[in-house]
Tab-separated table of C-alpha atoms in Angstrom:
chain	number	residue	atom	x	y	z
A	25	UNK	CA	-26.922	-74.363	-20.014
A	26	UNK	CA	-26.321	-77.998	-19.711
A	27	UNK	CA	-26.387	-79.350	-16.047
A	28	UNK	CA	-23.548	-81.801	-15.216
A	29	UNK	CA	-25.838	-84.800	-15.373
A	30	UNK	CA	-26.713	-83.982	-19.223
A	31	UNK	CA	-22.931	-82.424	-19.938
A	32	UNK	CA	-21.482	-86.103	-18.627
A	33	UNK	CA	-24.528	-87.953	-19.939
A	34	UNK	CA	-24.990	-89.909	-16.457
A	35	UNK	CA	-27.560	-92.804	-16.142
A	36	UNK	CA	-30.301	-92.408	-13.729
A	37	UNK	CA	-28.315	-95.355	-11.877
A	38	UNK	CA	-25.266	-93.093	-11.871
A	39	UNK	CA	-27.220	-90.016	-10.503
A	40	UNK	CA	-28.891	-92.228	-7.648
A	41	UNK	CA	-25.215	-93.707	-6.570
A	42	UNK	CA	-23.930	-89.856	-6.731
A	43	UNK	CA	-26.747	-88.418	-4.794
A	44	UNK	CA	-26.379	-91.494	-2.177
A	45	UNK	CA	-22.519	-90.949	-1.833
A	46	UNK	CA	-23.079	-86.700	-1.385
A	47	UNK	CA	-25.709	-87.346	1.083
A	48	UNK	CA	-23.732	-89.813	3.272
A	49	UNK	CA	-20.796	-87.662	3.354
A	50	UNK	CA	-22.990	-84.689	4.313
A	51	UNK	CA	-24.553	-86.529	7.060
A	52	UNK	CA	-20.980	-87.968	8.331
A	53	UNK	CA	-19.860	-84.254	8.152
A	54	UNK	CA	-22.779	-82.628	9.885
A	55	UNK	CA	-22.210	-85.143	12.705
A	56	UNK	CA	-18.347	-84.980	12.547
A	57	UNK	CA	-18.576	-80.774	12.846
A	58	UNK	CA	-21.095	-81.370	15.886
A	59	UNK	CA	-18.354	-83.555	17.375
A	60	UNK	CA	-15.523	-81.287	16.922
A	61	UNK	CA	-17.704	-78.226	18.453
A	62	UNK	CA	-18.539	-80.330	21.659
A	63	UNK	CA	-14.663	-81.367	21.919
A	64	UNK	CA	-13.657	-77.496	21.476
A	65	UNK	CA	-16.174	-76.884	24.368
A	66	UNK	CA	-14.577	-79.265	26.722
A	67	UNK	CA	-11.219	-77.493	25.855
A	68	UNK	CA	-12.373	-74.367	26.942
A	69	UNK	CA	-14.011	-75.833	29.958
A	70	UNK	CA	-10.649	-77.470	30.844
A	71	UNK	CA	-8.999	-74.138	30.089
A	72	UNK	CA	-11.144	-72.241	32.350
A	73	UNK	CA	-9.851	-74.022	35.604
A	74	UNK	CA	-7.315	-71.874	37.515
A	75	UNK	CA	-4.806	-74.927	37.168
A	76	UNK	CA	-4.809	-75.889	33.839
A	77	UNK	CA	-4.465	-80.090	33.591
A	78	UNK	CA	-2.479	-79.620	30.373
A	79	UNK	CA	-2.372	-83.674	29.850
A	80	UNK	CA	-6.139	-83.516	29.674
A	81	UNK	CA	-6.072	-80.420	27.023
A	82	UNK	CA	-3.802	-82.028	24.935
A	83	UNK	CA	-5.679	-85.190	24.870
A	84	UNK	CA	-8.901	-83.087	23.902
A	85	UNK	CA	-7.064	-81.218	21.097
A	86	UNK	CA	-5.295	-84.331	19.676
A	87	UNK	CA	-9.132	-85.741	19.947
A	88	UNK	CA	-10.381	-82.223	17.968
A	89	UNK	CA	-7.613	-83.074	15.224
A	90	UNK	CA	-8.454	-86.553	14.732
A	91	UNK	CA	-12.159	-85.762	14.065
A	92	UNK	CA	-10.729	-83.131	11.687
A	93	UNK	CA	-8.520	-85.638	9.951
A	94	UNK	CA	-10.954	-88.031	9.412
A	95	UNK	CA	-13.394	-85.904	7.930
A	96	UNK	CA	-10.630	-85.129	5.536
A	97	UNK	CA	-10.022	-88.690	4.591
A	98	UNK	CA	-13.683	-89.210	4.478
A	99	UNK	CA	-13.820	-86.665	1.752
A	100	UNK	CA	-11.064	-88.063	-0.342
A	101	UNK	CA	-12.921	-91.469	0.188
A	102	UNK	CA	-16.250	-90.239	-1.219
A	103	UNK	CA	-14.778	-88.259	-4.186
A	104	UNK	CA	-12.752	-91.589	-5.098
A	105	UNK	CA	-16.122	-93.464	-4.890
A	106	UNK	CA	-17.852	-90.859	-7.113
A	107	UNK	CA	-14.904	-91.066	-9.509
A	108	UNK	CA	-15.381	-94.831	-9.875
A	109	UNK	CA	-19.115	-94.410	-10.634
A	110	UNK	CA	-18.204	-92.402	-13.615
A	111	UNK	CA	-17.139	-94.145	-17.105
A	112	UNK	CA	-13.400	-93.155	-18.040
A	113	UNK	CA	-15.314	-91.104	-20.689
A	114	UNK	CA	-17.371	-89.358	-18.332
A	115	UNK	CA	-14.030	-88.711	-16.498
A	116	UNK	CA	-12.445	-87.319	-19.001
A	117	UNK	CA	-15.158	-84.809	-19.628
A	118	UNK	CA	-15.371	-83.913	-16.172
A	119	UNK	CA	-11.729	-82.904	-15.835
A	120	UNK	CA	-11.617	-81.394	-18.601
A	121	UNK	CA	-14.661	-78.957	-17.707
A	122	UNK	CA	-13.056	-78.462	-14.256
A	123	UNK	CA	-9.867	-77.456	-15.555
A	124	UNK	CA	-11.544	-74.881	-18.126
A	125	UNK	CA	-13.758	-73.297	-15.150
A	126	UNK	CA	-11.074	-73.234	-12.474
A	127	UNK	CA	-8.562	-70.703	-13.148
A	128	UNK	CA	-7.316	-70.710	-9.563
A	129	UNK	CA	-3.812	-70.097	-8.738
A	130	UNK	CA	-2.244	-73.175	-7.025
A	131	UNK	CA	-2.788	-73.775	-3.269
A	132	UNK	CA	0.215	-72.782	-1.346
A	133	UNK	CA	1.061	-74.722	1.794
A	134	UNK	CA	-0.242	-77.964	0.216
A	135	UNK	CA	1.512	-81.166	-1.523
A	136	UNK	CA	1.184	-80.756	-5.619
A	137	UNK	CA	-0.905	-83.006	-7.038
A	138	UNK	CA	0.380	-86.387	-7.805
A	139	UNK	CA	0.836	-86.047	-11.257
A	140	UNK	CA	3.216	-83.624	-11.036
A	141	UNK	CA	6.847	-84.438	-10.823
A	142	UNK	CA	9.339	-82.745	-8.836
A	143	UNK	CA	11.724	-80.662	-10.784
A	144	UNK	CA	15.732	-81.158	-10.143
A	145	UNK	CA	17.488	-78.268	-8.485
A	146	UNK	CA	19.682	-76.177	-10.705
């Protein structure tokens, strides 16, 4: 069975760039997840008080959600940067491979891909 590197015909330079992108995202993800856990501990501590200061809890919840959103955005950026490393032919081959391997049902509750157009209502 071919590796993705062999299948796409990646150069050594492309492999190096993609590995750097992956490693940088993993580092950011680990730091971010640790920060979220710390904020969640702070929230729990605030909620343990007999008189909960709702404004402080709200601020901490917003902080946790911002961290989660930042990580999602970082993931999108990393993917886009990785796609930019590939040639148009490699991207085409990659997407063809993904489509044949992925027989998952559409993700519910999320926006459709940008390539899909909304169908007019009957």
